[in-house]
mmCIF file of C-alpha atoms in Angstrom:
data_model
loop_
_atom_site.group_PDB
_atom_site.id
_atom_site.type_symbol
_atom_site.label_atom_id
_atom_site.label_comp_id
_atom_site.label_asym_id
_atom_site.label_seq_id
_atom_site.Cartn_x
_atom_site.Cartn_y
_atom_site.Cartn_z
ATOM 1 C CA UNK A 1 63.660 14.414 -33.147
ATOM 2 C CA UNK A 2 66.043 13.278 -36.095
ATOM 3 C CA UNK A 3 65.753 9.477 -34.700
ATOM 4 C CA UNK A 4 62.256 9.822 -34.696
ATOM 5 C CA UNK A 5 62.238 11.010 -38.422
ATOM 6 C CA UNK A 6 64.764 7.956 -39.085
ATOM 7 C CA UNK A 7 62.121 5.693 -37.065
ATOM 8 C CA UNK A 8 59.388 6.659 -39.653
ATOM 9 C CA UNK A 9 61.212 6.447 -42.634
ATOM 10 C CA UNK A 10 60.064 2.737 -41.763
ATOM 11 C CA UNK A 11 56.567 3.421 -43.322
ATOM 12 C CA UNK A 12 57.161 5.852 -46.071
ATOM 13 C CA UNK A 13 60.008 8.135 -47.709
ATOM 14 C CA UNK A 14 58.053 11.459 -47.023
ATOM 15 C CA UNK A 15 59.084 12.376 -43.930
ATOM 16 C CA UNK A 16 59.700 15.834 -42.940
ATOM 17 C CA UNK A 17 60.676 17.884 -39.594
ATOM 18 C CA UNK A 18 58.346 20.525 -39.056
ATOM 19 C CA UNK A 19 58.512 22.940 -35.296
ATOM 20 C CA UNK A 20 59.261 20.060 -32.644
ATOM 21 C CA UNK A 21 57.584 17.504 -34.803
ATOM 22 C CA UNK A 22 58.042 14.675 -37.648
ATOM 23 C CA UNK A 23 55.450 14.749 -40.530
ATOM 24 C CA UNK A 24 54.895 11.888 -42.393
ATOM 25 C CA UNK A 25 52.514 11.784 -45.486
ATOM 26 C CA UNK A 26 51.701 7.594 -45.519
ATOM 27 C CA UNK A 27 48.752 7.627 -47.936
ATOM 28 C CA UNK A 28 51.221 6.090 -50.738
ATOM 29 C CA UNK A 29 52.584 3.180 -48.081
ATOM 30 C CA UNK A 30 49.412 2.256 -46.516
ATOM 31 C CA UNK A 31 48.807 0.020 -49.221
ATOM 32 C CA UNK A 32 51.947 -2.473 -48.199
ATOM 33 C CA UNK A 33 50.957 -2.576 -44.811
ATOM 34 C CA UNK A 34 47.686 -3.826 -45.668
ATOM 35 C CA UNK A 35 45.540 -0.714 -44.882
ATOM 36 C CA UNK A 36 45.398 2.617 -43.579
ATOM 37 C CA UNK A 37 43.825 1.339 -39.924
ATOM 38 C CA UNK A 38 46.519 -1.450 -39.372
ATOM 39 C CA UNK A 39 49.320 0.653 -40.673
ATOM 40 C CA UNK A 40 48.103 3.271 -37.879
ATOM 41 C CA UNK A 41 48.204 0.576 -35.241
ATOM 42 C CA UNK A 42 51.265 -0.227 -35.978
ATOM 43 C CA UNK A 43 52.681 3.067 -35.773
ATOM 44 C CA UNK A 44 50.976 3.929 -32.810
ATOM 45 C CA UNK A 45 52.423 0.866 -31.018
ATOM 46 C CA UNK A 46 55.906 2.249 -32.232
ATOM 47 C CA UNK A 47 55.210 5.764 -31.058
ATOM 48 C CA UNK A 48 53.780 4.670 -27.792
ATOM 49 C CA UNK A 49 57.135 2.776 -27.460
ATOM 50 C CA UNK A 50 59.264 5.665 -28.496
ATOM 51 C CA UNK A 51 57.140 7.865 -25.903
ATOM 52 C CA UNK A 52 55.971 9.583 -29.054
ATOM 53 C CA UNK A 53 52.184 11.255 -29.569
ATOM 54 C CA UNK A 54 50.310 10.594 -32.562
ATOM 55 C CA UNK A 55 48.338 12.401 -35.014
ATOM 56 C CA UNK A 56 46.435 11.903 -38.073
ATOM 57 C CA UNK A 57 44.517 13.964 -40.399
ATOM 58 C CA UNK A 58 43.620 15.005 -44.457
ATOM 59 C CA UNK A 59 47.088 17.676 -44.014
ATOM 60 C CA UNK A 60 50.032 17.967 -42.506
ATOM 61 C CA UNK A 61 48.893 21.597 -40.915
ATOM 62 C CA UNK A 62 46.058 19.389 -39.246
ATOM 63 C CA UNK A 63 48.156 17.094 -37.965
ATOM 64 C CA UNK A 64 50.134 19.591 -36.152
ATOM 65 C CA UNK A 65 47.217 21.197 -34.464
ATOM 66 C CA UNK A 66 46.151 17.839 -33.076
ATOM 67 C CA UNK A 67 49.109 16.620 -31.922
ATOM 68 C CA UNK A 68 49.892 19.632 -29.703
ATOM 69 C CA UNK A 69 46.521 20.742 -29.033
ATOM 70 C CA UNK A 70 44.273 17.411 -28.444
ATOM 71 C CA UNK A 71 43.893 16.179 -24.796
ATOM 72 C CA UNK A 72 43.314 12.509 -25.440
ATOM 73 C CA UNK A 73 44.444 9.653 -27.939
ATOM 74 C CA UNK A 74 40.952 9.716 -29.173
ATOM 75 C CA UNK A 75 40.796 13.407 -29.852
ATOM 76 C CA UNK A 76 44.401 13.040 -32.488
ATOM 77 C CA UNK A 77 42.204 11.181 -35.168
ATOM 78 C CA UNK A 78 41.605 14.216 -37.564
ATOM 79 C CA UNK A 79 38.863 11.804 -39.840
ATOM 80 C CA UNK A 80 36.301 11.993 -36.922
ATOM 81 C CA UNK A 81 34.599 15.005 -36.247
ATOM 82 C CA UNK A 82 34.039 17.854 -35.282
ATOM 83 C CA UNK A 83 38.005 17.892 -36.996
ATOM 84 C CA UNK A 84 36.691 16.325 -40.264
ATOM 85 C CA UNK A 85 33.445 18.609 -40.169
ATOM 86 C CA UNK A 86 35.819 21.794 -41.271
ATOM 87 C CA UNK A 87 38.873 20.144 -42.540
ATOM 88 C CA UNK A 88 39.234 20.087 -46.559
ATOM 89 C CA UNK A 89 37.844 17.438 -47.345
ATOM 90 C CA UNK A 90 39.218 17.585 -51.100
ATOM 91 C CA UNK A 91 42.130 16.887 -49.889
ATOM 92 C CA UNK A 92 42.608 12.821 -49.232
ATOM 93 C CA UNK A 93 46.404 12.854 -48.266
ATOM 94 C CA UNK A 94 46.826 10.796 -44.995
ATOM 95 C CA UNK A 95 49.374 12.438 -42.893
ATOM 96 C CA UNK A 96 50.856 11.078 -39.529
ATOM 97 C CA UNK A 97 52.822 13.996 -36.930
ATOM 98 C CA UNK A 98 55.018 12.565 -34.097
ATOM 99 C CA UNK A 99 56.231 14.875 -31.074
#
């Protein structure tokens, strides 16, 4: 898990280890990788590399739900609902989980 962790640090300095995961919070970076959608595809392409899943939602709690409990790649998008129909939406931090 710690190379994965060193892996993100790639698209933004908050990066934490949480349970069997790495959290990182890339609302701050999307901006110098020309967007939140192609910074996401590029991370995804990393991850699906690095034999990695991907999650992203509003928190870093969210995160961690989807990428243990969602079945698909399509279901780990926390913006899309049902996810984004209860999620805080006060709360516009972009987080990424890898496991």
């Amino acid at each position: 898990m710690t190379a994965l962790g060193i892996w993100a640090l790639q698209f933004t300095p908050r990066v934490a280890l949480l349970e069997d995961c790495v959290v990182a919070e890339v609302s701050a970076s999307a901006r110098l990788f020309g967007g939140m959608q192609p910074l996401l595809d590029l991370v995804e392409a990393g991850a699906m590399e690095l034999g990695a899943r991907i999650a992203w939602a509003p928190t870093g709690t969210a995160a961690l739900a989807l990428v243990h409990d969602a079945s698909t790649p399509e279901d780990c998008d926390g913006f899309r609902a049902p996810l984004a129909q209860w999620l805080d939406r006060k709360r516009l931090l972009s987080t990424l989980c890898f496991c």
